[in-house]
Amino acid sequence: MTDWKVPLFDLDLGHEERERVKAVLDSKWLTMGQVTKDFEDAFGEYLGVKHAIAVTSGTAALHLANVVLGLGPGDEVVCPSLTFVATANAIRYAGATPVFGDIQSQDNLTISAGDIESKITEQTRAIAVVHYAGFPCHMDEIMKIARERNLFVVEDAAHAVGGEYVSSKLKMGSKPDDRQRTTENGEQTTVNGHTYKLGTIGDIGCFSFFGNKNMTTAEGGMVVTDRDDLAEKMRIARSHGMTSLTWDRYKGHDFSYDVIQMGFNYRIDEVRSSLGIAQLKKLDKNNRARRALWSLYKDMLDGIDGIKLPFAEFDGISSCHISPILLSESIKRDSLMEYLRGQGIQTSIHYPPVHLFSYYKKLGLSEPHLHLTEDVGRREVTLPLFPTMRAGDVEYVVKAIKGYLANQP
Ligand SMILES: *Cc1c(COP(=O)(O)O)cnc(C)c1O
């Protein structure tokens, strides 16, 4: 492995994780026990959501969501193309068809409500949104479209754990939240309206705890919902569609069980749940660190010709999962990334648009063009961002970018 001076991401793992993992091993109870229950309870409480169900990955979370919403062959789901391929693959798992919507602009890289609307047909059953990089989608508009047309909304919140959306009109009747907040710059602002944790606005929210996400269980994920019916279905579908042991007991000590719906094995284990508990405790602190570093990038990259930092404006608080920048046409992306690699700086691309992948082209899903998505797909570079990164690392990265630009022909 290359010894990066500044890697793309790094984990905050310490003795808290080690102790909890050791305790699970010592207990010899390895799967679907009290630790998983505790993890689900803690996560649900953190989000303020009624049901949180832990699963094996973010992809499993998305799949379960699509299945229990009853999506299947003949159904269309509008989703972004500027996302990780799992968002669209999970729609295919259910047998439904992803229909790709373009992003809002070169500043806001989340899916455009207007484009969602233009993609809706008689077959559309759901909208899958992705809070790209941890920045909230325009949920007021998206929920309005969904309600008017009776569509489900699945939030792929894989980037967005801990992020928030500020709404002036969503979920009327819930209590207003006019609190003082400290922004990443240390300023006091008043949030007028309602704030919602990302993942709790649509019908089902899906989280990933993959090894490079804001909190990790190595592999893992979570589905959350306020709806009892969907939660019950997801709990059963997570474990082969079997009636659960507790349910059996409740019904009167059945030694056998029934299979009452299509099911999978998406059960998480106690080792990973124990990692999740430890990681959740650090999440807010680490997200604050991410926001401060992202602000520093913003300040330091401001005014540099040819480099643009998206998300000048957004409605809420970002979990700052990644730090995307956009290069002007005159800058060769490969050559800049190669130069940064030479300086020991690891970068990445988020994302090659899903609709342009060979598989999705073969399915005939690459038309019509998504001009903004394709443009960003060509010009985006992701800079290092992780909670244990130092301000000096950001300065080093920005200096290297400036150095590259200064030597451009
Ligand atoms: C990581 C990710 C997923 C998939 O999560 P896994 O846990 O890796 O299965 C889905 N969607 C997005 C946007 C992601 O970033």
CSV table of C-alpha atoms and ligand atoms in Angstrom, one decimal:
chain,number,residue,atom,x,y,z
A,1,MET,CA,0.0,0.0,0.0
A,2,THR,CA,1.2,3.5,-0.8
A,3,ASP,CA,2.3,5.5,2.1
A,4,TRP,CA,0.1,8.5,1.6
A,5,LYS,CA,1.1,11.8,3.2
A,6,VAL,CA,-2.6,12.7,3.2
A,7,PRO,CA,-4.9,9.7,2.5
A,8,LEU,CA,-8.4,10.2,1.1
A,9,PHE,CA,-9.9,9.1,4.4
A,10,ASP,CA,-8.8,7.6,7.7
A,11,LEU,CA,-10.8,6.0,10.6
A,12,ASP,CA,-11.2,7.1,14.2
A,13,LEU,CA,-10.8,3.7,15.9
A,14,GLY,CA,-9.4,3.3,19.4
A,15,HIS,CA,-9.7,1.4,22.6
A,16,GLU,CA,-13.4,2.0,22.9
A,17,GLU,CA,-13.9,-0.2,19.8
A,18,ARG,CA,-11.4,-2.7,21.0
A,19,GLU,CA,-13.0,-3.1,24.4
A,20,ARG,CA,-16.5,-3.5,23.0
A,21,VAL,CA,-15.4,-6.1,20.5
A,22,LYS,CA,-13.5,-8.0,23.1
A,23,ALA,CA,-16.5,-8.0,25.4
A,24,VAL,CA,-18.6,-9.5,22.6
A,25,LEU,CA,-16.0,-12.3,22.0
A,26,ASP,CA,-15.8,-13.0,25.7
A,27,SER,CA,-19.6,-13.3,25.9
A,28,LYS,CA,-19.6,-16.0,23.2
A,29,TRP,CA,-23.0,-14.6,21.9
A,30,LEU,CA,-22.1,-13.6,18.4
A,31,THR,CA,-25.2,-12.6,16.4
A,32,MET,CA,-28.6,-11.0,16.8
A,33,GLY,CA,-28.5,-10.4,20.6
A,34,GLN,CA,-28.6,-7.6,23.1
A,35,VAL,CA,-25.7,-5.7,21.6
A,36,THR,CA,-27.5,-5.4,18.2
A,37,LYS,CA,-30.6,-4.4,20.0
A,38,ASP,CA,-28.7,-1.7,21.9
A,39,PHE,CA,-27.1,-0.5,18.7
A,40,GLU,CA,-30.5,-0.2,17.1
A,41,ASP,CA,-32.0,1.6,20.1
A,42,ALA,CA,-29.1,4.0,20.3
A,43,PHE,CA,-29.2,4.8,16.5
A,44,GLY,CA,-33.0,5.2,16.5
A,45,GLU,CA,-32.8,7.5,19.5
A,46,TYR,CA,-30.0,9.5,17.9
A,47,LEU,CA,-32.2,10.1,14.8
A,48,GLY,CA,-35.4,10.5,16.7
A,49,VAL,CA,-37.1,7.8,14.7
A,50,LYS,CA,-39.4,5.0,15.8
A,51,HIS,CA,-37.7,2.0,14.2
A,52,ALA,CA,-34.1,1.3,13.4
A,53,ILE,CA,-33.1,-2.1,12.1
A,54,ALA,CA,-29.5,-3.1,11.6
A,55,VAL,CA,-28.5,-5.0,8.5
A,56,THR,CA,-25.3,-6.2,6.8
A,57,SER,CA,-24.7,-3.3,4.5
A,58,GLY,CA,-26.1,-0.1,3.0
A,59,THR,CA,-26.9,-2.0,-0.1
A,60,ALA,CA,-28.9,-4.6,1.9
A,61,ALA,CA,-30.7,-1.6,3.6
A,62,LEU,CA,-31.7,-0.2,0.2
A,63,HIS,CA,-32.8,-3.6,-1.1
A,64,LEU,CA,-35.0,-4.3,2.0
A,65,ALA,CA,-36.5,-0.8,1.6
A,66,ASN,CA,-37.4,-1.4,-2.0
A,67,VAL,CA,-38.8,-4.9,-1.3
A,68,VAL,CA,-41.1,-3.9,1.6
A,69,LEU,CA,-42.4,-1.0,-0.4
A,70,GLY,CA,-43.6,-3.6,-2.8
A,71,LEU,CA,-41.6,-2.3,-5.8
A,72,GLY,CA,-41.2,-4.9,-8.6
A,73,PRO,CA,-41.2,-5.5,-12.3
A,74,GLY,CA,-43.0,-2.8,-14.3
A,75,ASP,CA,-42.4,-0.2,-11.6
A,76,GLU,CA,-40.1,2.8,-12.1
A,77,VAL,CA,-38.1,4.5,-9.4
A,78,VAL,CA,-36.6,8.0,-10.1
A,79,CYS,CA,-33.1,8.2,-8.6
A,80,PRO,CA,-29.9,10.2,-9.2
A,81,SER,CA,-27.1,9.0,-11.5
A,82,LEU,CA,-24.4,10.9,-9.5
A,83,THR,CA,-24.3,8.3,-6.8
A,84,PHE,CA,-22.7,5.0,-5.9
A,85,VAL,CA,-24.0,2.3,-8.1
A,86,ALA,CA,-25.7,0.5,-5.2
A,87,THR,CA,-28.6,3.1,-5.2
A,88,ALA,CA,-29.6,1.9,-8.6
A,89,ASN,CA,-28.6,-1.8,-8.3
A,90,ALA,CA,-30.9,-2.1,-5.3
A,91,ILE,CA,-33.8,-1.0,-7.4
A,92,ARG,CA,-32.9,-3.6,-9.9
A,93,TYR,CA,-32.7,-6.3,-7.1
A,94,ALA,CA,-36.4,-5.7,-6.5
A,95,GLY,CA,-37.0,-6.1,-10.2
A,96,ALA,CA,-38.0,-2.4,-10.7
A,97,THR,CA,-36.4,0.0,-13.2
A,98,PRO,CA,-34.2,3.0,-12.1
A,99,VAL,CA,-35.0,6.2,-14.1
A,100,PHE,CA,-32.2,8.6,-13.7
A,101,GLY,CA,-32.7,12.3,-12.8
A,102,ASP,CA,-30.2,15.1,-13.2
A,103,ILE,CA,-28.6,17.1,-10.4
A,104,GLN,CA,-29.8,20.6,-9.5
A,105,SER,CA,-26.8,22.6,-10.6
A,106,GLN,CA,-23.0,22.8,-10.6
A,107,ASP,CA,-23.4,24.1,-7.1
A,108,ASN,CA,-25.9,21.8,-5.6
A,109,LEU,CA,-25.0,18.2,-6.7
A,110,THR,CA,-28.2,16.6,-5.3
A,111,ILE,CA,-31.0,15.4,-7.5
A,112,SER,CA,-33.2,18.1,-9.0
A,113,ALA,CA,-36.9,18.2,-7.9
A,114,GLY,CA,-37.8,19.6,-11.3
A,115,ASP,CA,-36.0,16.8,-13.1
A,116,ILE,CA,-37.7,14.2,-10.9
A,117,GLU,CA,-41.0,15.7,-11.9
A,118,SER,CA,-40.2,15.5,-15.6
A,119,LYS,CA,-39.2,11.8,-15.3
A,120,ILE,CA,-42.5,10.7,-13.6
A,121,THR,CA,-44.7,8.4,-15.7
A,122,GLU,CA,-47.7,6.1,-15.1
A,123,GLN,CA,-45.2,3.5,-13.9
A,124,THR,CA,-43.4,5.6,-11.3
A,125,ARG,CA,-43.9,4.2,-7.8
A,126,ALA,CA,-41.0,5.8,-5.8
A,127,ILE,CA,-38.3,8.4,-5.6
A,128,ALA,CA,-34.9,7.4,-4.2
A,129,VAL,CA,-32.8,10.4,-3.1
A,130,VAL,CA,-29.2,10.6,-2.2
A,131,HIS,CA,-27.9,13.3,0.2
A,132,TYR,CA,-24.7,13.6,-1.9
A,133,ALA,CA,-21.5,14.2,0.2
A,134,GLY,CA,-23.8,14.6,3.2
A,135,PHE,CA,-25.6,17.7,1.9
A,136,PRO,CA,-29.4,17.6,2.1
A,137,CYS,CA,-31.6,17.3,-1.0
A,138,HIS,CA,-34.4,19.8,-1.4
A,139,MET,CA,-36.8,17.6,0.6
A,140,ASP,CA,-39.7,20.1,0.8
A,141,GLU,CA,-40.1,20.1,-3.0
A,142,ILE,CA,-39.4,16.3,-3.3
A,143,MET,CA,-41.9,15.4,-0.6
A,144,LYS,CA,-44.5,17.6,-2.2
A,145,ILE,CA,-44.1,15.9,-5.5
A,146,ALA,CA,-44.2,12.5,-3.8
A,147,ARG,CA,-47.4,13.3,-1.9
A,148,GLU,CA,-49.2,14.8,-4.8
A,149,ARG,CA,-48.5,11.7,-6.9
A,150,ASN,CA,-48.7,9.1,-4.1
A,151,LEU,CA,-45.1,8.0,-4.5
A,152,PHE,CA,-42.8,6.5,-1.9
A,153,VAL,CA,-39.6,8.2,-0.9
A,154,VAL,CA,-36.5,6.2,0.0
A,155,GLU,CA,-33.6,8.3,1.4
A,156,ASP,CA,-30.2,6.8,0.6
A,157,ALA,CA,-28.4,8.5,3.6
A,158,ALA,CA,-25.2,6.5,3.2
A,159,HIS,CA,-23.2,9.8,3.2
A,160,ALA,CA,-25.4,11.6,5.5
A,161,VAL,CA,-25.4,10.1,9.0
A,162,GLY,CA,-25.8,13.0,11.4
A,163,GLY,CA,-26.7,15.5,8.7
A,164,GLU,CA,-29.8,17.7,9.0
A,165,TYR,CA,-32.3,19.3,6.8
A,166,VAL,CA,-34.1,22.6,7.7
A,167,SER,CA,-37.6,22.9,6.4
A,168,SER,CA,-40.2,25.6,6.7
A,169,LYS,CA,-43.1,23.4,5.8
A,170,LEU,CA,-42.4,19.7,6.0
A,171,LYS,CA,-44.5,17.6,8.3
A,172,MET,CA,-46.8,20.4,9.4
A,173,GLY,CA,-47.9,20.0,13.0
A,174,SER,CA,-44.7,18.7,14.4
A,175,LYS,CA,-43.1,21.0,16.9
A,176,PRO,CA,-41.2,24.0,15.6
A,177,ASP,CA,-37.6,24.1,16.2
A,178,ASP,CA,-36.2,27.6,16.5
A,179,ARG,CA,-32.9,26.9,18.2
A,180,GLN,CA,-29.7,28.7,18.4
A,181,ARG,CA,-27.1,26.8,16.5
A,182,THR,CA,-23.4,27.2,16.3
A,183,THR,CA,-22.2,26.9,12.7
A,184,GLU,CA,-18.9,25.4,11.8
A,185,ASN,CA,-17.4,28.9,11.8
A,186,GLY,CA,-18.4,29.3,15.4
A,187,GLU,CA,-21.2,31.8,14.5
A,188,GLN,CA,-24.5,31.7,16.2
A,189,THR,CA,-27.4,31.3,13.8
A,190,THR,CA,-31.1,30.8,14.5
A,191,VAL,CA,-32.7,28.0,12.6
A,192,ASN,CA,-36.2,28.9,11.7
A,193,GLY,CA,-38.5,26.1,10.8
A,194,HIS,CA,-38.2,22.5,11.4
A,195,THR,CA,-35.0,20.5,11.4
A,196,TYR,CA,-34.9,16.8,10.5
A,197,LYS,CA,-32.1,14.4,10.7
A,198,LEU,CA,-31.4,13.1,7.1
A,199,GLY,CA,-32.9,9.7,6.6
A,200,THR,CA,-36.0,10.4,8.7
A,201,ILE,CA,-38.0,12.5,6.2
A,202,GLY,CA,-39.0,9.9,3.6
A,203,ASP,CA,-40.8,6.6,4.1
A,204,ILE,CA,-37.6,4.7,4.8
A,205,GLY,CA,-34.0,5.9,5.4
A,206,CYS,CA,-31.0,3.8,4.5
A,207,PHE,CA,-27.6,4.1,6.1
A,208,SER,CA,-24.2,2.4,5.3
A,209,PHE,CA,-21.5,1.7,7.8
A,210,PHE,CA,-19.0,0.6,5.3
A,211,GLY,CA,-15.3,1.1,6.2
A,212,ASN,CA,-15.1,4.6,4.7
A,213,LYS,CA,-18.3,6.1,5.9
A,214,ASN,CA,-18.7,8.7,8.7
A,215,MET,CA,-19.3,5.9,11.1
A,216,THR,CA,-18.3,2.3,10.4
A,217,THR,CA,-18.9,-1.2,11.5
A,218,ALA,CA,-16.5,-2.5,8.8
A,219,GLU,CA,-19.5,-3.7,6.7
A,220,GLY,CA,-23.0,-2.8,7.9
A,221,GLY,CA,-26.1,-0.7,7.5
A,222,MET,CA,-29.4,0.4,9.0
A,223,VAL,CA,-32.9,1.0,7.8
A,224,VAL,CA,-35.1,3.5,9.7
A,225,THR,CA,-38.7,4.3,9.5
A,226,ASP,CA,-41.6,5.7,11.6
A,227,ARG,CA,-44.0,3.3,10.0
A,228,ASP,CA,-44.8,0.2,12.1
A,229,ASP,CA,-46.0,-1.9,9.1
A,230,LEU,CA,-42.8,-1.3,7.1
A,231,ALA,CA,-40.6,-1.9,10.2
A,232,GLU,CA,-42.2,-5.2,10.9
A,233,LYS,CA,-41.8,-6.3,7.3
A,234,MET,CA,-38.2,-5.3,7.2
A,235,ARG,CA,-37.4,-7.2,10.5
A,236,ILE,CA,-38.9,-10.3,9.0
A,237,ALA,CA,-37.4,-9.9,5.6
A,238,ARG,CA,-34.0,-9.4,7.2
A,239,SER,CA,-34.1,-13.0,8.5
A,240,HIS,CA,-35.4,-15.3,5.8
A,241,GLY,CA,-39.0,-14.1,6.0
A,242,MET,CA,-39.3,-16.2,9.2
A,243,THR,CA,-41.6,-15.3,12.0
A,244,SER,CA,-39.3,-14.3,14.8
A,245,LEU,CA,-38.5,-16.1,18.0
A,246,THR,CA,-40.0,-13.3,20.1
A,247,TRP,CA,-43.1,-13.4,18.0
A,248,ASP,CA,-43.3,-17.2,18.4
A,249,ARG,CA,-43.0,-16.8,22.2
A,250,TYR,CA,-45.6,-14.0,22.2
A,251,LYS,CA,-48.0,-16.2,20.2
A,252,GLY,CA,-47.6,-19.1,22.7
A,253,HIS,CA,-44.3,-21.1,22.6
A,254,ASP,CA,-44.3,-22.5,19.1
A,255,PHE,CA,-41.4,-24.8,18.5
A,256,SER,CA,-41.7,-24.4,14.8
A,257,TYR,CA,-41.9,-21.3,12.7
A,258,ASP,CA,-43.5,-20.0,9.6
A,259,VAL,CA,-42.2,-18.2,6.6
A,260,ILE,CA,-44.6,-15.4,5.8
A,261,GLN,CA,-42.9,-13.4,3.1
A,262,MET,CA,-39.9,-13.3,0.8
A,263,GLY,CA,-36.8,-13.1,3.0
A,264,PHE,CA,-33.0,-12.8,3.0
A,265,ASN,CA,-30.2,-13.2,5.4
A,266,TYR,CA,-29.3,-9.6,6.1
A,267,ARG,CA,-28.6,-10.0,9.8
A,268,ILE,CA,-25.8,-8.1,11.4
A,269,ASP,CA,-23.6,-9.7,14.1
A,270,GLU,CA,-22.8,-8.6,17.6
A,271,VAL,CA,-19.2,-7.8,16.8
A,272,ARG,CA,-20.1,-5.2,14.2
A,273,SER,CA,-23.0,-3.9,16.3
A,274,SER,CA,-20.5,-3.3,19.1
A,275,LEU,CA,-18.3,-1.3,16.7
A,276,GLY,CA,-21.4,0.7,15.8
A,277,ILE,CA,-22.2,1.6,19.4
A,278,ALA,CA,-18.7,3.0,19.9
A,279,GLN,CA,-18.6,4.8,16.5
A,280,LEU,CA,-22.0,6.4,17.1
A,281,LYS,CA,-20.8,8.0,20.3
A,282,LYS,CA,-18.0,9.8,18.3
A,283,LEU,CA,-20.2,10.7,15.4
A,284,ASP,CA,-21.2,14.3,16.3
A,285,LYS,CA,-17.7,15.2,17.4
A,286,ASN,CA,-16.2,13.7,14.2
A,287,ASN,CA,-18.9,15.4,12.0
A,288,ARG,CA,-18.0,18.7,13.6
A,289,ALA,CA,-14.4,18.1,12.8
A,290,ARG,CA,-15.3,17.3,9.2
A,291,ARG,CA,-17.3,20.5,8.9
A,292,ALA,CA,-14.5,22.6,10.2
A,293,LEU,CA,-12.0,21.0,7.7
A,294,TRP,CA,-14.5,21.5,4.9
A,295,SER,CA,-14.9,25.2,5.8
A,296,LEU,CA,-11.1,25.5,5.8
A,297,TYR,CA,-11.0,24.1,2.3
A,298,LYS,CA,-13.7,26.5,1.3
A,299,ASP,CA,-11.7,29.5,2.6
A,300,MET,CA,-8.4,28.4,1.2
A,301,LEU,CA,-9.7,27.4,-2.2
A,302,ASP,CA,-11.8,30.6,-2.5
A,303,GLY,CA,-10.7,32.7,-5.5
A,304,ILE,CA,-8.4,30.1,-7.0
A,305,ASP,CA,-9.0,30.3,-10.8
A,306,GLY,CA,-10.3,27.0,-12.2
A,307,ILE,CA,-11.4,25.4,-8.9
A,308,LYS,CA,-14.9,25.6,-7.6
A,309,LEU,CA,-16.1,24.2,-4.3
A,310,PRO,CA,-19.8,23.2,-4.7
A,311,PHE,CA,-22.5,23.7,-2.0
A,312,ALA,CA,-22.1,27.4,-1.5
A,313,GLU,CA,-25.8,27.2,-0.4
A,314,PHE,CA,-27.8,24.4,1.2
A,315,ASP,CA,-30.7,24.0,3.6
A,316,GLY,CA,-29.3,22.4,6.8
A,317,ILE,CA,-26.2,20.9,8.3
A,318,SER,CA,-23.9,18.7,6.2
A,319,SER,CA,-22.3,15.6,7.6
A,320,CYS,CA,-19.4,16.5,5.2
A,321,HIS,CA,-18.8,12.9,4.1
A,322,ILE,CA,-16.5,13.9,1.2
A,323,SER,CA,-15.0,17.0,-0.1
A,324,PRO,CA,-15.8,17.4,-3.8
A,325,ILE,CA,-14.3,20.1,-6.0
A,326,LEU,CA,-15.0,21.0,-9.7
A,327,LEU,CA,-12.3,21.8,-12.1
A,328,SER,CA,-12.7,24.2,-15.0
A,329,GLU,CA,-12.5,22.6,-18.5
A,330,SER,CA,-9.0,23.8,-19.0
A,331,ILE,CA,-7.6,21.7,-16.2
A,332,LYS,CA,-6.9,18.0,-17.0
A,333,ARG,CA,-8.3,16.0,-14.2
A,334,ASP,CA,-6.0,12.9,-14.6
A,335,SER,CA,-3.0,15.0,-14.7
A,336,LEU,CA,-3.9,17.0,-11.6
A,337,MET,CA,-4.7,13.7,-9.7
A,338,GLU,CA,-1.4,12.2,-10.9
A,339,TYR,CA,0.5,15.3,-9.7
A,340,LEU,CA,-1.3,15.1,-6.3
A,341,ARG,CA,-0.4,11.4,-6.0
A,342,GLY,CA,3.2,12.4,-6.6
A,343,GLN,CA,2.8,14.8,-3.6
A,344,GLY,CA,1.5,11.9,-1.5
A,345,ILE,CA,-2.1,13.1,-1.7
A,346,GLN,CA,-4.8,10.5,-2.4
A,347,THR,CA,-7.9,11.7,-4.3
A,348,SER,CA,-10.9,10.1,-5.9
A,349,ILE,CA,-13.9,10.7,-8.1
A,350,HIS,CA,-17.5,10.8,-6.9
A,351,TYR,CA,-18.9,9.6,-9.2
A,352,PRO,CA,-18.6,8.2,-12.6
A,353,PRO,CA,-22.4,8.6,-13.5
A,354,VAL,CA,-24.3,5.3,-13.1
A,355,HIS,CA,-26.3,5.7,-16.3
A,356,LEU,CA,-23.0,5.7,-18.3
A,357,PHE,CA,-21.8,2.3,-16.9
A,358,SER,CA,-21.7,-0.5,-19.5
A,359,TYR,CA,-24.3,-2.5,-17.6
A,360,TYR,CA,-26.8,0.3,-17.5
A,361,LYS,CA,-26.1,1.2,-21.1
A,362,LYS,CA,-26.9,-2.4,-22.0
A,363,LEU,CA,-30.1,-2.1,-20.1
A,364,GLY,CA,-30.9,0.9,-22.3
A,365,LEU,CA,-31.1,3.2,-19.3
A,366,SER,CA,-28.4,5.7,-20.5
A,367,GLU,CA,-30.8,7.9,-22.4
A,368,PRO,CA,-31.7,10.7,-22.3
A,369,HIS,CA,-28.6,12.7,-21.4
A,370,LEU,CA,-28.2,14.1,-18.0
A,371,HIS,CA,-26.1,17.2,-18.9
A,372,LEU,CA,-25.2,18.4,-15.5
A,373,THR,CA,-24.5,15.0,-14.1
A,374,GLU,CA,-22.3,14.1,-17.0
A,375,ASP,CA,-20.5,17.4,-16.8
A,376,VAL,CA,-19.8,17.0,-13.1
A,377,GLY,CA,-18.8,13.4,-13.7
A,378,ARG,CA,-16.0,14.7,-16.0
A,379,ARG,CA,-14.8,17.6,-13.8
A,380,GLU,CA,-15.2,16.4,-10.2
A,381,VAL,CA,-12.2,15.5,-7.9
A,382,THR,CA,-12.7,14.4,-4.3
A,383,LEU,CA,-10.1,15.8,-1.9
A,384,PRO,CA,-9.0,14.1,1.4
A,385,LEU,CA,-11.5,14.6,4.3
A,386,PHE,CA,-11.6,12.7,7.5
A,387,PRO,CA,-12.1,13.7,11.1
A,388,THR,CA,-8.6,13.1,12.3
A,389,MET,CA,-7.2,15.2,9.5
A,390,ARG,CA,-5.2,18.3,10.7
A,391,ALA,CA,-5.6,21.9,9.4
A,392,GLY,CA,-2.0,21.5,8.2
A,393,ASP,CA,-3.1,18.6,5.9
A,394,VAL,CA,-5.7,20.8,4.3
A,395,GLU,CA,-3.1,23.6,3.8
A,396,TYR,CA,-0.7,21.0,2.3
A,397,VAL,CA,-3.4,19.8,-0.2
A,398,VAL,CA,-4.3,23.3,-1.2
A,399,LYS,CA,-0.7,24.3,-1.6
A,400,ALA,CA,-0.1,21.3,-3.9
A,401,ILE,CA,-3.1,22.2,-6.0
A,402,LYS,CA,-1.8,25.8,-6.3
A,403,GLY,CA,1.6,24.4,-7.2
A,404,TYR,CA,0.1,22.3,-10.0
A,405,LEU,CA,-1.9,25.2,-11.4
A,406,ALA,CA,1.1,27.6,-11.3
A,407,ASN,CA,3.0,25.2,-13.5
A,408,GLN,CA,0.2,24.6,-16.0
A,409,PRO,CA,1.1,25.6,-19.6
B,1,LIG,C1,-21.6,3.4,0.4
B,1,LIG,C2,-22.9,3.7,-0.3
B,1,LIG,C3,-23.9,2.7,-0.5
B,1,LIG,C4,-23.7,1.3,-0.2
B,1,LIG,O1,-23.4,0.9,1.1
B,1,LIG,P1,-22.6,-0.4,1.4
B,1,LIG,O2,-22.6,-0.5,2.8
B,1,LIG,O3,-21.2,-0.3,0.8
B,1,LIG,O4,-23.4,-1.5,0.7
B,1,LIG,C5,-25.1,3.1,-1.1
B,1,LIG,N1,-25.2,4.4,-1.5
B,1,LIG,C6,-24.3,5.3,-1.4
B,1,LIG,C7,-24.6,6.7,-1.8
B,1,LIG,C8,-23.1,5.0,-0.8
B,1,LIG,O5,-22.1,5.9,-0.7
